[in-house]
Amino acid sequence: MEIIVNKDKCTGCRVCVDVCPVGAITLDNDGKAQIDERCSFCRLCVKECPENAIEIVGEEKKKSETDLNQYKGIWFFAEQKHGKLSHVSFELCGISLKLAETLKEEVCGVIFGSKCDEMAQELFNRGANKVYVVEDESLDEFRQDIYVCLMTELIKKYKPNIVLASATMIGRSFIPQTAARLKTGLTADCTDLAIDPDTKLLQQIRPTYGGNLMAKIVCENHRPQMATIRPKAVEEAKPTGNNSGIIVKDNFASFNATCRVDLISKEAVEQTIDLQEAEIIVSGGRGLGDGKNFEMIRKLAELIGGAVGASRAAVDSGWIPYPHQVGQTGKTVKPKIYIACGISGAIQHLAGMSTSDYIIAINKDPDAPIFKVANLGIVGDIFEVIPKLIQKLESKR
Ligand SMILES: Cc1cc2nc3c(=O)[nH]c(=O)nc-3n(C[C@H](O)[C@H](O)[C@H](O)COP(=O)(O)OP(=O)(O)OC[C@H]3O[C@@H](n4cnc5c(N)ncnc54)[C@H](O)[C@@H]3O)c2cc1C
């Protein structure tokens, strides 16, 4: 495959130079576009060139070896904790129902664990048509090898068209391995999904090139089409009051699943913060100036029942561990209230919090980009504003 510039057509207008996300296009001595080895074949220049002077040649159109018509249904992996479905399961149900409006295929949950009947009823209530269940007490705890084995075998047996999981610690761990076993593609960390109305392919939408572009990725020749979707990126399916649907049970023993990992202690997992579940988040950034100043953020968070978040600058400075990072390479959050303290509002930070219901920003720079997304902006020094807030809240206790 090669990308070429038709020099007769090229007018040197620079549209391709400006649009190239990797800086692979320059103008040669004759003022014509030239493309170097940094090109990632993203096709943006091909699409944007007003003279149609750029084309990709020698591209092999692969034909699928799989009978794609055998694959039907939109599956989502429903995560549970202690027999209670987690909110991400309802988010996946919600996006699956949205896809089903165009695709006209049934929406099916997949649950591993005990007390599955109750959880299946909850999914029917949210609009799922069918729930595939593998029931065993040992499945209440996430175990990578076993989950991969079960999911792979279920997919081989029932042949779903689409399989979705949440980009949580669990989904990120076992779904890529499942996709690899099935020799199909996976788009990780999507922020949205859609169905192409013409091809009926799943469009897997996610930021790319440092958040500057949104990529639409499709899986043309392999099945199922698999994606993980960021928690809080899509709306939860609402309860419908309808509790009917079909439960399909497979016997755990029939899978012969073995696990190389023993669970020794649950302590470490339980101690980690769950930013994505928090209704209030107070986040600190480089404006704090020092790790010890996070104490002030923790205090404020504690007083209003919130969790502590951070910008990448604060994490990279070693002031707070990575699980607290909010943003493109951290967590996506959607709390009711997000308080950004000493955070500028870089695009990569906004990618993880801009859909919060109510954003409060405290920053001493009135031109900080965070104020563009803030519902309430406080232009001021965090070392003056936060202690006053803390004092006020303590006096009301
Ligand atoms: C590929 C990639 C992925 C990334 N992923 C993430 C990500 O997931 N999350 C993320 O956050 N970033 C991410 N970044 C980094 C991002 O581009 C920014 O560098 C980062 O968000 C900046 O953090 P900050 O706002 O804390 O620091 P700065 O941009 O330095 O902003 C500090 C702010 O504090 C204010 N300030 C200073 N002192 C005070 C004071 N006393 N009182 C009030 N305000 C004060 C300043 O006015 C300034 O606006 C990523 C970058 C790249 C390239």
Tab-separated table of C-alpha atoms and ligand atoms in Angstrom:
chain	number	residue	atom	x	y	z
A	1	MET	CA	0.000	0.000	0.000
A	2	GLU	CA	1.323	3.437	-0.944
A	3	ILE	CA	0.100	7.023	-0.654
A	4	ILE	CA	0.832	9.223	-3.648
A	5	VAL	CA	0.428	12.870	-4.599
A	6	ASN	CA	-0.593	13.598	-8.162
A	7	LYS	CA	1.728	16.565	-8.766
A	8	ASP	CA	-0.238	17.726	-11.836
A	9	LYS	CA	-3.364	18.168	-9.764
A	10	CYS	CA	-1.699	19.534	-6.586
A	11	THR	CA	-1.979	23.334	-6.290
A	12	GLY	CA	0.109	23.614	-3.108
A	13	CYS	CA	-2.889	24.958	-1.173
A	14	ARG	CA	-1.538	23.416	2.120
A	15	VAL	CA	-4.913	21.987	3.195
A	16	CYS	CA	-3.275	18.557	3.536
A	17	VAL	CA	-0.307	20.025	5.445
A	18	ASP	CA	-2.651	21.571	8.001
A	19	VAL	CA	-4.897	18.545	8.338
A	20	CYS	CA	-2.189	15.868	8.734
A	21	PRO	CA	-2.227	14.846	12.434
A	22	VAL	CA	1.316	13.432	12.365
A	23	GLY	CA	3.042	16.243	10.431
A	24	ALA	CA	4.001	13.925	7.573
A	25	ILE	CA	3.188	16.395	4.775
A	26	THR	CA	5.364	19.308	3.647
A	27	LEU	CA	5.687	21.236	0.382
A	28	ASP	CA	8.627	20.404	-1.903
A	29	ASN	CA	10.764	22.935	-3.795
A	30	ASP	CA	8.080	23.213	-6.495
A	31	GLY	CA	5.442	24.048	-3.900
A	32	LYS	CA	3.734	20.635	-4.234
A	33	ALA	CA	2.740	18.356	-1.376
A	34	GLN	CA	5.128	15.539	-0.406
A	35	ILE	CA	4.404	12.844	2.159
A	36	ASP	CA	7.092	11.212	4.283
A	37	GLU	CA	7.361	7.948	6.241
A	38	ARG	CA	5.524	9.317	9.280
A	39	CYS	CA	2.245	8.886	7.334
A	40	SER	CA	-0.132	6.599	9.231
A	41	PHE	CA	-2.570	6.193	6.311
A	42	CYS	CA	-5.349	7.875	8.277
A	43	ARG	CA	-6.784	9.164	4.961
A	44	LEU	CA	-7.585	12.646	6.283
A	45	CYS	CA	-5.539	14.293	3.512
A	46	VAL	CA	-7.209	12.110	0.874
A	47	LYS	CA	-10.603	13.222	2.163
A	48	GLU	CA	-9.785	16.910	2.556
A	49	CYS	CA	-7.728	17.618	-0.604
A	50	PRO	CA	-9.927	19.974	-2.691
A	51	GLU	CA	-8.250	18.803	-5.928
A	52	ASN	CA	-8.474	15.042	-5.209
A	53	ALA	CA	-4.718	14.972	-5.758
A	54	ILE	CA	-3.867	12.430	-3.054
A	55	GLU	CA	-4.685	8.748	-3.291
A	56	ILE	CA	-3.826	5.462	-1.694
A	57	VAL	CA	-2.826	2.768	-4.164
A	58	GLY	CA	-2.209	-0.955	-3.900
A	59	GLU	CA	-4.640	-1.396	-1.028
A	60	GLU	CA	-5.806	-4.965	-0.799
A	61	LYS	CA	-9.485	-5.307	-0.033
A	62	LYS	CA	-9.599	-8.391	2.167
A	63	LYS	CA	-12.563	-10.708	1.844
A	64	SER	CA	-13.964	-12.225	4.975
A	65	GLU	CA	-13.398	-15.938	5.523
A	66	THR	CA	-16.184	-15.990	8.092
A	67	ASP	CA	-19.863	-16.338	7.227
A	68	LEU	CA	-20.860	-13.030	8.777
A	69	ASN	CA	-24.589	-13.724	8.428
A	70	GLN	CA	-24.409	-16.406	11.113
A	71	TYR	CA	-23.668	-13.744	13.737
A	72	LYS	CA	-26.698	-12.092	15.319
A	73	GLY	CA	-27.424	-10.158	18.500
A	74	ILE	CA	-25.861	-7.400	20.579
A	75	TRP	CA	-24.231	-8.766	23.722
A	76	PHE	CA	-22.925	-6.842	26.670
A	77	PHE	CA	-21.005	-8.161	29.662
A	78	ALA	CA	-22.904	-7.259	32.823
A	79	GLU	CA	-20.489	-6.688	35.705
A	80	GLN	CA	-21.639	-7.434	39.226
A	81	LYS	CA	-20.310	-6.990	42.744
A	82	HIS	CA	-21.627	-9.250	45.515
A	83	GLY	CA	-24.662	-10.205	43.424
A	84	LYS	CA	-25.550	-6.607	42.555
A	85	LEU	CA	-25.165	-5.331	39.010
A	86	SER	CA	-22.804	-2.409	38.677
A	87	HIS	CA	-23.934	0.834	37.003
A	88	VAL	CA	-21.728	0.101	33.974
A	89	SER	CA	-23.982	-2.862	33.163
A	90	PHE	CA	-26.909	-0.469	32.767
A	91	GLU	CA	-24.793	1.865	30.649
A	92	LEU	CA	-23.906	-1.005	28.317
A	93	CYS	CA	-27.548	-2.056	28.212
A	94	GLY	CA	-28.465	1.536	27.292
A	95	ILE	CA	-26.010	1.798	24.402
A	96	SER	CA	-26.941	-1.713	23.180
A	97	LEU	CA	-30.619	-0.711	23.036
A	98	LYS	CA	-29.632	2.376	21.055
A	99	LEU	CA	-27.684	0.230	18.565
A	100	ALA	CA	-30.607	-2.201	18.321
A	101	GLU	CA	-32.896	0.601	17.103
A	102	THR	CA	-30.944	0.645	13.812
A	103	LEU	CA	-29.678	-2.916	13.748
A	104	LYS	CA	-32.975	-4.591	14.732
A	105	GLU	CA	-31.216	-7.388	16.616
A	106	GLU	CA	-31.886	-8.605	20.143
A	107	VAL	CA	-30.060	-7.145	23.137
A	108	CYS	CA	-28.522	-9.755	25.444
A	109	GLY	CA	-26.712	-9.461	28.759
A	110	VAL	CA	-24.054	-11.950	29.910
A	111	ILE	CA	-23.698	-12.605	33.638
A	112	PHE	CA	-21.167	-14.764	35.514
A	113	GLY	CA	-21.731	-15.316	39.249
A	114	SER	CA	-24.308	-16.490	41.753
A	115	LYS	CA	-27.858	-15.105	42.245
A	116	CYS	CA	-28.013	-14.626	38.483
A	117	ASP	CA	-31.806	-14.892	38.177
A	118	GLU	CA	-32.345	-11.712	40.188
A	119	MET	CA	-29.742	-9.848	38.160
A	120	ALA	CA	-31.238	-11.124	34.896
A	121	GLN	CA	-34.648	-9.753	35.963
A	122	GLU	CA	-33.011	-6.375	36.531
A	123	LEU	CA	-31.595	-6.445	32.991
A	124	PHE	CA	-35.008	-7.362	31.553
A	125	ASN	CA	-36.404	-4.419	33.484
A	126	ARG	CA	-33.842	-2.215	31.720
A	127	GLY	CA	-34.871	-3.496	28.275
A	128	ALA	CA	-32.641	-6.536	27.577
A	129	ASN	CA	-34.380	-9.322	25.609
A	130	LYS	CA	-32.220	-12.224	26.731
A	131	VAL	CA	-29.588	-12.975	29.374
A	132	TYR	CA	-26.871	-15.633	29.052
A	133	VAL	CA	-25.896	-16.935	32.466
A	134	VAL	CA	-23.081	-19.075	33.837
A	135	GLU	CA	-23.846	-19.589	37.493
A	136	ASP	CA	-21.383	-20.547	40.193
A	137	GLU	CA	-20.381	-18.977	43.489
A	138	SER	CA	-16.724	-19.042	42.491
A	139	LEU	CA	-17.548	-16.643	39.644
A	140	ASP	CA	-18.564	-13.865	42.038
A	141	GLU	CA	-14.896	-12.880	42.167
A	142	PHE	CA	-13.274	-11.837	38.890
A	143	ARG	CA	-10.789	-14.417	37.697
A	144	GLN	CA	-9.180	-13.609	34.396
A	145	ASP	CA	-8.512	-17.088	32.985
A	146	ILE	CA	-11.970	-18.350	33.821
A	147	TYR	CA	-13.848	-15.333	32.512
A	148	VAL	CA	-11.848	-15.492	29.237
A	149	CYS	CA	-12.655	-19.184	28.860
A	150	LEU	CA	-16.380	-18.742	29.547
A	151	MET	CA	-16.806	-15.711	27.310
A	152	THR	CA	-14.850	-17.282	24.433
A	153	GLU	CA	-16.857	-20.514	24.556
A	154	LEU	CA	-20.208	-18.717	24.829
A	155	ILE	CA	-19.359	-16.546	21.820
A	156	LYS	CA	-18.278	-19.597	19.799
A	157	LYS	CA	-21.517	-21.363	20.688
A	158	TYR	CA	-24.077	-18.569	20.234
A	159	LYS	CA	-22.302	-16.342	17.664
A	160	PRO	CA	-23.244	-12.776	18.613
A	161	ASN	CA	-22.701	-9.990	16.089
A	162	ILE	CA	-21.471	-7.440	18.644
A	163	VAL	CA	-19.894	-7.929	22.097
A	164	LEU	CA	-19.443	-4.978	24.443
A	165	ALA	CA	-17.819	-4.618	27.829
A	166	SER	CA	-17.061	-1.664	30.000
A	167	ALA	CA	-13.502	-0.298	30.061
A	168	THR	CA	-13.238	-1.013	33.778
A	169	MET	CA	-10.426	-2.955	35.399
A	170	ILE	CA	-12.395	-6.161	34.678
A	171	GLY	CA	-13.406	-5.379	31.088
A	172	ARG	CA	-9.947	-4.098	30.193
A	173	SER	CA	-8.400	-7.274	31.581
A	174	PHE	CA	-10.349	-10.090	30.035
A	175	ILE	CA	-12.039	-8.786	26.894
A	176	PRO	CA	-8.832	-8.180	24.863
A	177	GLN	CA	-7.705	-11.745	25.594
A	178	THR	CA	-11.127	-13.039	24.551
A	179	ALA	CA	-10.930	-11.084	21.272
A	180	ALA	CA	-7.445	-12.468	20.610
A	181	ARG	CA	-8.642	-16.050	21.141
A	182	LEU	CA	-11.495	-15.467	18.710
A	183	LYS	CA	-9.115	-13.817	16.220
A	184	THR	CA	-11.315	-10.758	15.942
A	185	GLY	CA	-10.665	-7.063	16.467
A	186	LEU	CA	-11.316	-4.986	19.558
A	187	THR	CA	-11.526	-1.230	19.946
A	188	ALA	CA	-10.645	-0.316	23.508
A	189	ASP	CA	-11.894	2.673	25.451
A	190	CYS	CA	-14.613	3.918	23.086
A	191	THR	CA	-16.498	7.043	24.073
A	192	ASP	CA	-19.469	6.298	21.809
A	193	LEU	CA	-20.828	3.667	19.444
A	194	ALA	CA	-23.157	3.841	16.451
A	195	ILE	CA	-24.372	1.684	13.587
A	196	ASP	CA	-23.542	2.736	10.037
A	197	PRO	CA	-27.003	2.919	8.443
A	198	ASP	CA	-25.726	1.635	5.059
A	199	THR	CA	-23.266	-1.124	5.958
A	200	LYS	CA	-24.836	-1.965	9.361
A	201	LEU	CA	-21.298	-2.140	10.757
A	202	LEU	CA	-20.573	-1.075	14.331
A	203	GLN	CA	-18.810	2.295	14.355
A	204	GLN	CA	-16.480	2.298	17.340
A	205	ILE	CA	-15.789	5.905	18.209
A	206	ARG	CA	-12.845	7.015	20.345
A	207	PRO	CA	-10.377	9.889	20.621
A	208	THR	CA	-7.071	9.552	18.844
A	209	TYR	CA	-3.932	11.639	18.260
A	210	GLY	CA	-3.918	13.021	21.785
A	211	GLY	CA	-7.629	13.753	21.738
A	212	ASN	CA	-7.398	16.020	18.679
A	213	LEU	CA	-9.411	13.700	16.414
A	214	MET	CA	-12.287	11.293	16.895
A	215	ALA	CA	-11.685	8.008	15.060
A	216	LYS	CA	-14.506	5.802	13.772
A	217	ILE	CA	-13.211	2.254	13.685
A	218	VAL	CA	-15.027	-0.639	11.987
A	219	CYS	CA	-14.389	-4.374	11.973
A	220	GLU	CA	-15.412	-5.484	8.500
A	221	ASN	CA	-14.244	-9.058	8.154
A	222	HIS	CA	-14.300	-10.688	11.564
A	223	ARG	CA	-16.944	-11.442	14.155
A	224	PRO	CA	-17.990	-10.579	16.715
A	225	GLN	CA	-17.342	-6.839	16.521
A	226	MET	CA	-15.910	-6.118	19.961
A	227	ALA	CA	-15.428	-2.921	21.927
A	228	THR	CA	-14.924	-1.685	25.451
A	229	ILE	CA	-16.638	1.558	26.332
A	230	ARG	CA	-15.542	4.030	28.974
A	231	PRO	CA	-17.641	4.120	32.139
A	232	LYS	CA	-19.902	7.176	32.300
A	233	ALA	CA	-19.478	7.846	28.567
A	234	VAL	CA	-23.044	6.757	27.704
A	235	GLU	CA	-26.443	6.959	29.372
A	236	GLU	CA	-27.792	4.128	31.543
A	237	ALA	CA	-30.873	2.234	30.329
A	238	LYS	CA	-33.837	3.331	32.435
A	239	PRO	CA	-36.105	0.853	34.271
A	240	THR	CA	-39.125	-0.046	32.118
A	241	GLY	CA	-41.244	-2.024	34.577
A	242	ASN	CA	-41.163	-5.003	32.182
A	243	ASN	CA	-39.551	-8.049	33.798
A	244	SER	CA	-39.918	-10.636	31.066
A	245	GLY	CA	-37.166	-12.086	28.941
A	246	ILE	CA	-35.328	-15.316	28.197
A	247	ILE	CA	-32.603	-16.713	30.450
A	248	VAL	CA	-30.156	-19.075	28.732
A	249	LYS	CA	-28.106	-21.054	31.260
A	250	ASP	CA	-24.895	-22.934	30.585
A	251	ASN	CA	-23.462	-25.303	33.147
A	252	PHE	CA	-20.187	-24.013	34.634
A	253	ALA	CA	-18.724	-27.520	34.956
A	254	SER	CA	-19.151	-28.133	31.210
A	255	PHE	CA	-16.515	-25.489	30.403
A	256	ASN	CA	-13.595	-27.236	32.163
A	257	ALA	CA	-12.273	-23.789	33.000
A	258	THR	CA	-9.081	-23.646	35.037
A	259	CYS	CA	-7.414	-20.674	36.655
A	260	ARG	CA	-3.711	-20.041	37.250
A	261	VAL	CA	-4.387	-17.351	39.833
A	262	ASP	CA	-5.390	-17.836	43.470
A	263	LEU	CA	-7.155	-15.095	45.363
A	264	ILE	CA	-5.028	-14.474	48.454
A	265	SER	CA	-6.484	-11.247	49.785
A	266	LYS	CA	-9.137	-8.782	48.726
A	267	GLU	CA	-7.831	-5.949	50.846
A	268	ALA	CA	-5.840	-4.100	48.173
A	269	VAL	CA	-8.742	-4.066	45.733
A	270	GLU	CA	-11.265	-2.826	48.295
A	271	GLN	CA	-8.922	-0.001	49.319
A	272	THR	CA	-8.662	1.614	45.916
A	273	ILE	CA	-10.837	4.653	45.319
A	274	ASP	CA	-13.766	4.412	42.964
A	275	LEU	CA	-13.801	7.774	41.265
A	276	GLN	CA	-16.253	6.588	38.664
A	277	GLU	CA	-18.911	5.841	41.264
A	278	ALA	CA	-18.426	9.156	43.149
A	279	GLU	CA	-21.173	11.774	43.020
A	280	ILE	CA	-18.814	14.565	44.042
A	281	ILE	CA	-15.151	14.853	43.034
A	282	VAL	CA	-12.639	17.429	44.183
A	283	SER	CA	-9.602	17.407	41.912
A	284	GLY	CA	-6.237	19.048	42.354
A	285	GLY	CA	-3.753	20.074	39.675
A	286	ARG	CA	-0.308	21.574	39.261
A	287	GLY	CA	-1.592	24.775	40.871
A	288	LEU	CA	-1.249	22.996	44.225
A	289	GLY	CA	2.503	23.407	43.881
A	290	ASP	CA	3.378	20.485	46.184
A	291	GLY	CA	2.081	17.007	47.070
A	292	LYS	CA	1.515	17.990	50.708
A	293	ASN	CA	-1.093	20.514	49.567
A	294	PHE	CA	-3.349	17.650	48.499
A	295	GLU	CA	-4.215	17.490	52.190
A	296	MET	CA	-6.369	20.583	51.617
A	297	ILE	CA	-8.142	18.842	48.682
A	298	ARG	CA	-8.705	15.688	50.791
A	299	LYS	CA	-10.142	17.759	53.619
A	300	LEU	CA	-12.573	19.566	51.315
A	301	ALA	CA	-13.585	16.272	49.674
A	302	GLU	CA	-14.167	14.655	53.056
A	303	LEU	CA	-16.364	17.526	54.257
A	304	ILE	CA	-18.671	17.296	51.239
A	305	GLY	CA	-18.597	13.498	50.905
A	306	GLY	CA	-16.562	13.475	47.714
A	307	ALA	CA	-13.668	11.540	46.213
A	308	VAL	CA	-10.276	13.003	45.324
A	309	GLY	CA	-9.244	13.350	41.680
A	310	ALA	CA	-6.180	14.834	40.033
A	311	SER	CA	-4.770	16.109	36.772
A	312	ARG	CA	-1.993	14.213	35.075
A	313	ALA	CA	0.452	16.973	35.972
A	314	ALA	CA	-0.212	16.265	39.661
A	315	VAL	CA	0.107	12.499	39.138
A	316	ASP	CA	3.290	12.832	37.070
A	317	SER	CA	4.788	15.002	39.815
A	318	GLY	CA	4.316	12.074	42.200
A	319	TRP	CA	1.903	14.032	44.417
A	320	ILE	CA	-0.887	11.466	44.201
A	321	PRO	CA	-1.113	7.929	42.718
A	322	TYR	CA	-2.354	7.235	39.187
A	323	PRO	CA	-5.783	5.735	40.126
A	324	HIS	CA	-6.820	9.311	40.984
A	325	GLN	CA	-6.033	10.669	37.521
A	326	VAL	CA	-8.958	12.082	35.565
A	327	GLY	CA	-8.721	12.499	31.813
A	328	GLN	CA	-7.943	10.894	28.546
A	329	THR	CA	-5.290	8.590	29.943
A	330	GLY	CA	-6.929	8.396	33.357
A	331	LYS	CA	-10.545	7.908	34.328
A	332	THR	CA	-13.676	9.294	32.695
A	333	VAL	CA	-15.975	10.599	35.399
A	334	LYS	CA	-19.472	12.041	35.413
A	335	PRO	CA	-20.194	13.130	38.985
A	336	LYS	CA	-22.999	15.456	39.983
A	337	ILE	CA	-20.369	18.011	41.085
A	338	TYR	CA	-16.766	18.267	39.875
A	339	ILE	CA	-14.536	20.832	41.580
A	340	ALA	CA	-11.307	21.562	39.679
A	341	CYS	CA	-8.707	23.288	41.855
A	342	GLY	CA	-5.597	24.723	40.190
A	343	ILE	CA	-6.280	22.818	36.964
A	344	SER	CA	-5.907	24.672	33.661
A	345	GLY	CA	-8.413	22.576	31.684
A	346	ALA	CA	-6.212	21.000	29.012
A	347	ILE	CA	-8.177	19.095	26.347
A	348	GLN	CA	-6.919	15.772	27.732
A	349	HIS	CA	-8.238	16.620	31.200
A	350	LEU	CA	-11.569	17.847	29.821
A	351	ALA	CA	-11.925	14.543	27.930
A	352	GLY	CA	-12.398	12.835	31.285
A	353	MET	CA	-14.681	15.247	33.142
A	354	SER	CA	-16.470	17.690	30.849
A	355	THR	CA	-19.734	15.705	30.964
A	356	SER	CA	-19.963	16.160	34.767
A	357	ASP	CA	-23.364	17.583	35.723
A	358	TYR	CA	-22.015	20.720	37.438
A	359	ILE	CA	-18.436	21.935	37.185
A	360	ILE	CA	-16.867	24.370	39.629
A	361	ALA	CA	-13.414	25.702	38.769
A	362	ILE	CA	-11.050	27.599	41.028
A	363	ASN	CA	-8.121	29.132	39.185
A	364	LYS	CA	-6.189	32.359	39.546
A	365	ASP	CA	-5.931	32.821	35.773
A	366	PRO	CA	-9.199	34.304	34.417
A	367	ASP	CA	-8.300	33.013	30.939
A	368	ALA	CA	-7.789	29.381	32.011
A	369	PRO	CA	-9.641	27.095	29.543
A	370	ILE	CA	-11.339	25.267	32.438
A	371	PHE	CA	-13.660	28.289	32.780
A	372	LYS	CA	-15.085	27.533	29.319
A	373	VAL	CA	-16.671	24.313	30.624
A	374	ALA	CA	-17.326	25.496	34.200
A	375	ASN	CA	-20.849	26.210	35.424
A	376	LEU	CA	-19.363	28.224	38.281
A	377	GLY	CA	-15.956	29.824	37.949
A	378	ILE	CA	-14.048	31.253	40.897
A	379	VAL	CA	-11.124	33.425	39.831
A	380	GLY	CA	-8.879	33.306	42.848
A	381	ASP	CA	-5.982	31.709	44.666
A	382	ILE	CA	-6.794	28.159	45.795
A	383	PHE	CA	-4.761	28.775	48.969
A	384	GLU	CA	-7.214	31.488	49.913
A	385	VAL	CA	-10.488	30.083	48.517
A	386	ILE	CA	-10.232	26.451	49.696
A	387	PRO	CA	-9.288	27.165	53.352
A	388	LYS	CA	-12.242	29.581	53.515
A	389	LEU	CA	-14.563	26.932	52.090
A	390	ILE	CA	-13.240	24.383	54.594
A	391	GLN	CA	-13.714	26.827	57.450
A	392	LYS	CA	-17.284	27.577	56.397
A	393	LEU	CA	-18.167	23.889	56.022
A	394	GLU	CA	-16.614	22.993	59.395
A	395	SER	CA	-18.528	25.744	61.114
A	396	LYS	CA	-21.783	24.246	59.781
A	397	ARG	CA	-21.069	20.738	61.095
B	1	LIG	C1	-1.450	11.929	25.232
B	1	LIG	C2	-1.713	12.776	26.431
B	1	LIG	C3	-2.583	12.302	27.388
B	1	LIG	C4	-2.882	13.081	28.515
B	1	LIG	N1	-3.774	12.613	29.449
B	1	LIG	C5	-4.120	13.404	30.480
B	1	LIG	C6	-5.106	12.986	31.429
B	1	LIG	O1	-5.631	11.871	31.393
B	1	LIG	N2	-5.429	13.850	32.419
B	1	LIG	C7	-4.869	15.093	32.539
B	1	LIG	O2	-5.231	15.828	33.475
B	1	LIG	N3	-3.924	15.488	31.684
B	1	LIG	C8	-3.518	14.681	30.666
B	1	LIG	N4	-2.537	15.114	29.818
B	1	LIG	C9	-1.772	16.320	30.173
B	1	LIG	C10	-2.464	17.627	29.801
B	1	LIG	O3	-2.139	17.984	28.489
B	1	LIG	C11	-2.031	18.757	30.754
B	1	LIG	O4	-0.626	18.863	30.695
B	1	LIG	C12	-2.446	18.555	32.199
B	1	LIG	O5	-3.819	18.265	32.274
B	1	LIG	C13	-2.146	19.834	32.979
B	1	LIG	O6	-2.454	19.649	34.309
B	1	LIG	P1	-2.815	20.900	35.234
B	1	LIG	O7	-4.028	21.580	34.698
B	1	LIG	O8	-2.832	20.422	36.630
B	1	LIG	O9	-1.511	21.816	35.073
B	1	LIG	P2	-1.307	23.203	34.312
B	1	LIG	O10	-1.761	23.112	32.898
B	1	LIG	O11	0.097	23.603	34.556
B	1	LIG	O12	-2.300	24.171	35.035
B	1	LIG	C14	-2.156	24.592	36.349
B	1	LIG	C15	-3.225	25.650	36.581
B	1	LIG	O13	-3.211	26.022	37.936
B	1	LIG	C16	-3.445	27.421	38.018
B	1	LIG	N5	-2.867	27.888	39.277
B	1	LIG	C17	-1.560	27.926	39.634
B	1	LIG	N6	-1.443	28.330	40.914
B	1	LIG	C18	-2.693	28.571	41.358
B	1	LIG	C19	-3.217	29.032	42.588
B	1	LIG	N7	-2.420	29.289	43.629
B	1	LIG	N8	-4.556	29.191	42.696
B	1	LIG	C20	-5.374	28.952	41.649
B	1	LIG	N9	-4.930	28.490	40.461
B	1	LIG	C21	-3.606	28.302	40.310
B	1	LIG	C22	-2.792	28.013	36.803
B	1	LIG	O14	-3.396	29.249	36.454
B	1	LIG	C23	-3.041	26.913	35.764
B	1	LIG	O15	-4.232	27.192	35.034
B	1	LIG	C24	-2.241	14.345	28.699
B	1	LIG	C25	-1.358	14.802	27.724
B	1	LIG	C26	-1.099	14.034	26.621
B	1	LIG	C27	-0.141	14.563	25.567
